[in-house]
Amino acid sequence: IFLFSQVTAETLILESKYKGKAILDLISILNITNLVLGIKKLPCKRRNDKLSEGEFVKKNAPKTCDVTLIYNSNVFVSDACLGEFPSYDLLSQNKDHSKRSFFHQCICFSGCVGVDKDN
């Protein structure tokens, strides 16, 4: 059973050369506790050791903020601490299941929050 409720959303425009650092600053300033970021490439497909903006934010976010990375509608779960060689696994190999799981865990940007009463 799902309950849907309206949430207030605010759009902020970031003008910064360092987007990851700016997002980290906003997490602290606005007391953000849950953040969902999309990534364009799989971490294991990168040719260099450079972290993407999403990986950088996840690695350096305060413990009070739960950062979730999304790639191609799939939720990724990483080791507790992103080290030099983070290992990412799909939450589920089944696309339909992973899409349902995504909506169980994340805020829908249309203004709804999916809540699973069983958990």
mmCIF file of C-alpha atoms in Angstrom:
data_model
loop_
_atom_site.group_PDB
_atom_site.id
_atom_site.type_symbol
_atom_site.label_atom_id
_atom_site.label_comp_id
_atom_site.label_asym_id
_atom_site.label_seq_id
_atom_site.Cartn_x
_atom_site.Cartn_y
_atom_site.Cartn_z
ATOM 1 C CA ILE A 1 0.000 0.000 0.000
ATOM 2 C CA PHE A 2 1.326 3.414 -0.936
ATOM 3 C CA LEU A 3 0.431 6.769 0.583
ATOM 4 C CA PHE A 4 1.046 9.907 -1.416
ATOM 5 C CA SER A 5 1.302 13.368 0.077
ATOM 6 C CA GLN A 6 2.227 16.753 -1.280
ATOM 7 C CA VAL A 7 5.674 18.122 -0.523
ATOM 8 C CA THR A 8 7.089 21.584 -0.950
ATOM 9 C CA ALA A 9 9.935 21.812 -3.444
ATOM 10 C CA GLU A 10 12.280 24.670 -4.143
ATOM 11 C CA THR A 11 14.461 25.139 -7.207
ATOM 12 C CA LEU A 12 17.893 26.669 -6.783
ATOM 13 C CA ILE A 13 20.195 27.686 -9.597
ATOM 14 C CA LEU A 14 23.835 26.891 -8.893
ATOM 15 C CA GLU A 15 26.403 29.113 -10.508
ATOM 16 C CA SER A 16 29.683 27.529 -9.567
ATOM 17 C CA LYS A 17 32.703 26.158 -11.330
ATOM 18 C CA TYR A 18 32.757 23.355 -8.751
ATOM 19 C CA LYS A 19 29.232 21.860 -8.761
ATOM 20 C CA GLY A 20 30.039 19.052 -6.333
ATOM 21 C CA LYS A 21 31.439 21.444 -3.724
ATOM 22 C CA ALA A 22 28.451 23.775 -4.163
ATOM 23 C CA ILE A 23 26.026 20.869 -3.617
ATOM 24 C CA LEU A 24 27.933 19.821 -0.481
ATOM 25 C CA ASP A 25 27.685 23.378 0.843
ATOM 26 C CA LEU A 26 23.924 23.406 0.195
ATOM 27 C CA ILE A 27 23.483 20.080 2.014
ATOM 28 C CA SER A 28 24.847 21.688 5.177
ATOM 29 C CA ILE A 29 23.161 25.073 4.738
ATOM 30 C CA LEU A 30 19.693 23.683 3.929
ATOM 31 C CA ASN A 31 19.943 20.612 6.209
ATOM 32 C CA ILE A 32 19.212 18.222 3.334
ATOM 33 C CA THR A 33 18.756 14.682 4.663
ATOM 34 C CA ASN A 34 17.978 12.812 1.406
ATOM 35 C CA LEU A 35 19.453 13.627 -1.981
ATOM 36 C CA VAL A 36 19.038 11.759 -5.265
ATOM 37 C CA LEU A 37 21.608 12.421 -8.006
ATOM 38 C CA GLY A 38 21.743 11.052 -11.523
ATOM 39 C CA ILE A 39 25.041 9.902 -13.010
ATOM 40 C CA LYS A 40 25.780 9.744 -16.738
ATOM 41 C CA LYS A 41 28.317 6.901 -16.756
ATOM 42 C CA LEU A 42 28.776 3.759 -14.724
ATOM 43 C CA PRO A 43 31.653 4.158 -12.238
ATOM 44 C CA CYS A 44 33.233 0.885 -13.400
ATOM 45 C CA LYS A 45 33.292 2.166 -17.017
ATOM 46 C CA ARG A 46 35.487 5.191 -16.250
ATOM 47 C CA ARG A 47 38.935 5.144 -17.799
ATOM 48 C CA ASN A 48 40.520 7.343 -15.149
ATOM 49 C CA ASP A 49 40.300 7.470 -11.363
ATOM 50 C CA LYS A 50 38.390 10.774 -11.365
ATOM 51 C CA LEU A 51 35.077 10.694 -9.502
ATOM 52 C CA SER A 52 31.923 12.012 -11.151
ATOM 53 C CA GLU A 53 30.121 14.904 -9.450
ATOM 54 C CA GLY A 54 27.575 12.449 -8.012
ATOM 55 C CA GLU A 55 30.251 10.106 -6.662
ATOM 56 C CA PHE A 56 32.137 13.078 -5.181
ATOM 57 C CA VAL A 57 29.001 14.301 -3.393
ATOM 58 C CA LYS A 58 28.171 10.782 -2.119
ATOM 59 C CA LYS A 59 31.712 10.262 -0.844
ATOM 60 C CA ASN A 60 31.949 13.644 0.894
ATOM 61 C CA ALA A 61 28.365 14.224 2.077
ATOM 62 C CA PRO A 62 27.812 14.609 5.811
ATOM 63 C CA LYS A 63 26.558 11.509 7.625
ATOM 64 C CA THR A 64 23.223 13.293 8.150
ATOM 65 C CA CYS A 65 22.495 13.174 4.395
ATOM 66 C CA ASP A 66 21.671 9.953 2.551
ATOM 67 C CA VAL A 67 22.844 10.324 -1.069
ATOM 68 C CA THR A 68 21.417 7.941 -3.678
ATOM 69 C CA LEU A 69 22.963 7.606 -7.142
ATOM 70 C CA ILE A 70 20.740 6.764 -10.111
ATOM 71 C CA TYR A 71 21.908 5.555 -13.529
ATOM 72 C CA ASN A 72 19.423 4.773 -16.290
ATOM 73 C CA SER A 73 16.510 4.410 -13.807
ATOM 74 C CA ASN A 74 18.491 1.982 -11.613
ATOM 75 C CA VAL A 75 19.427 2.634 -7.992
ATOM 76 C CA PHE A 76 23.059 1.867 -7.139
ATOM 77 C CA VAL A 77 24.290 0.767 -3.738
ATOM 78 C CA SER A 78 27.960 1.224 -2.911
ATOM 79 C CA ASP A 79 30.236 0.182 -0.088
ATOM 80 C CA ALA A 80 29.759 2.195 3.118
ATOM 81 C CA CYS A 81 32.842 4.236 2.267
ATOM 82 C CA LEU A 82 33.726 5.040 -1.330
ATOM 83 C CA GLY A 83 37.393 4.192 -1.476
ATOM 84 C CA GLU A 84 39.745 4.317 -4.422
ATOM 85 C CA PHE A 85 37.921 1.443 -6.097
ATOM 86 C CA PRO A 86 34.210 1.661 -5.247
ATOM 87 C CA SER A 87 32.146 -1.412 -6.047
ATOM 88 C CA TYR A 88 28.632 -0.715 -7.271
ATOM 89 C CA ASP A 89 25.873 -3.271 -7.580
ATOM 90 C CA LEU A 90 22.409 -2.891 -9.014
ATOM 91 C CA LEU A 91 19.778 -3.025 -6.313
ATOM 92 C CA SER A 92 17.956 -5.466 -8.573
ATOM 93 C CA GLN A 93 18.753 -6.970 -11.955
ATOM 94 C CA ASN A 94 15.045 -6.989 -12.813
ATOM 95 C CA LYS A 95 14.229 -3.624 -14.444
ATOM 96 C CA ASP A 96 10.569 -3.620 -13.381
ATOM 97 C CA HIS A 97 11.499 -4.434 -9.783
ATOM 98 C CA SER A 98 14.268 -1.830 -9.687
ATOM 99 C CA LYS A 99 11.924 0.855 -11.027
ATOM 100 C CA ARG A 100 9.386 0.006 -8.314
ATOM 101 C CA SER A 101 12.162 0.046 -5.700
ATOM 102 C CA PHE A 102 13.290 3.441 -6.972
ATOM 103 C CA PHE A 103 9.860 4.932 -6.282
ATOM 104 C CA HIS A 104 9.736 3.281 -2.838
ATOM 105 C CA GLN A 105 12.967 4.988 -1.826
ATOM 106 C CA CYS A 106 13.019 8.347 -3.579
ATOM 107 C CA ILE A 107 11.045 11.527 -3.837
ATOM 108 C CA CYS A 108 9.100 11.801 -7.068
ATOM 109 C CA PHE A 109 9.953 15.148 -8.567
ATOM 110 C CA SER A 110 6.306 15.653 -9.542
ATOM 111 C CA GLY A 111 5.636 16.532 -5.909
ATOM 112 C CA CYS A 112 4.745 13.159 -4.356
ATOM 113 C CA VAL A 113 6.544 10.971 -1.878
ATOM 114 C CA GLY A 114 6.098 7.200 -2.130
ATOM 115 C CA VAL A 115 5.838 5.592 1.295
ATOM 116 C CA ASP A 116 5.750 1.844 1.832
ATOM 117 C CA LYS A 117 3.558 1.160 4.892
ATOM 118 C CA ASP A 118 5.092 -2.302 5.407
ATOM 119 C CA ASN A 119 8.571 -0.879 6.133
#
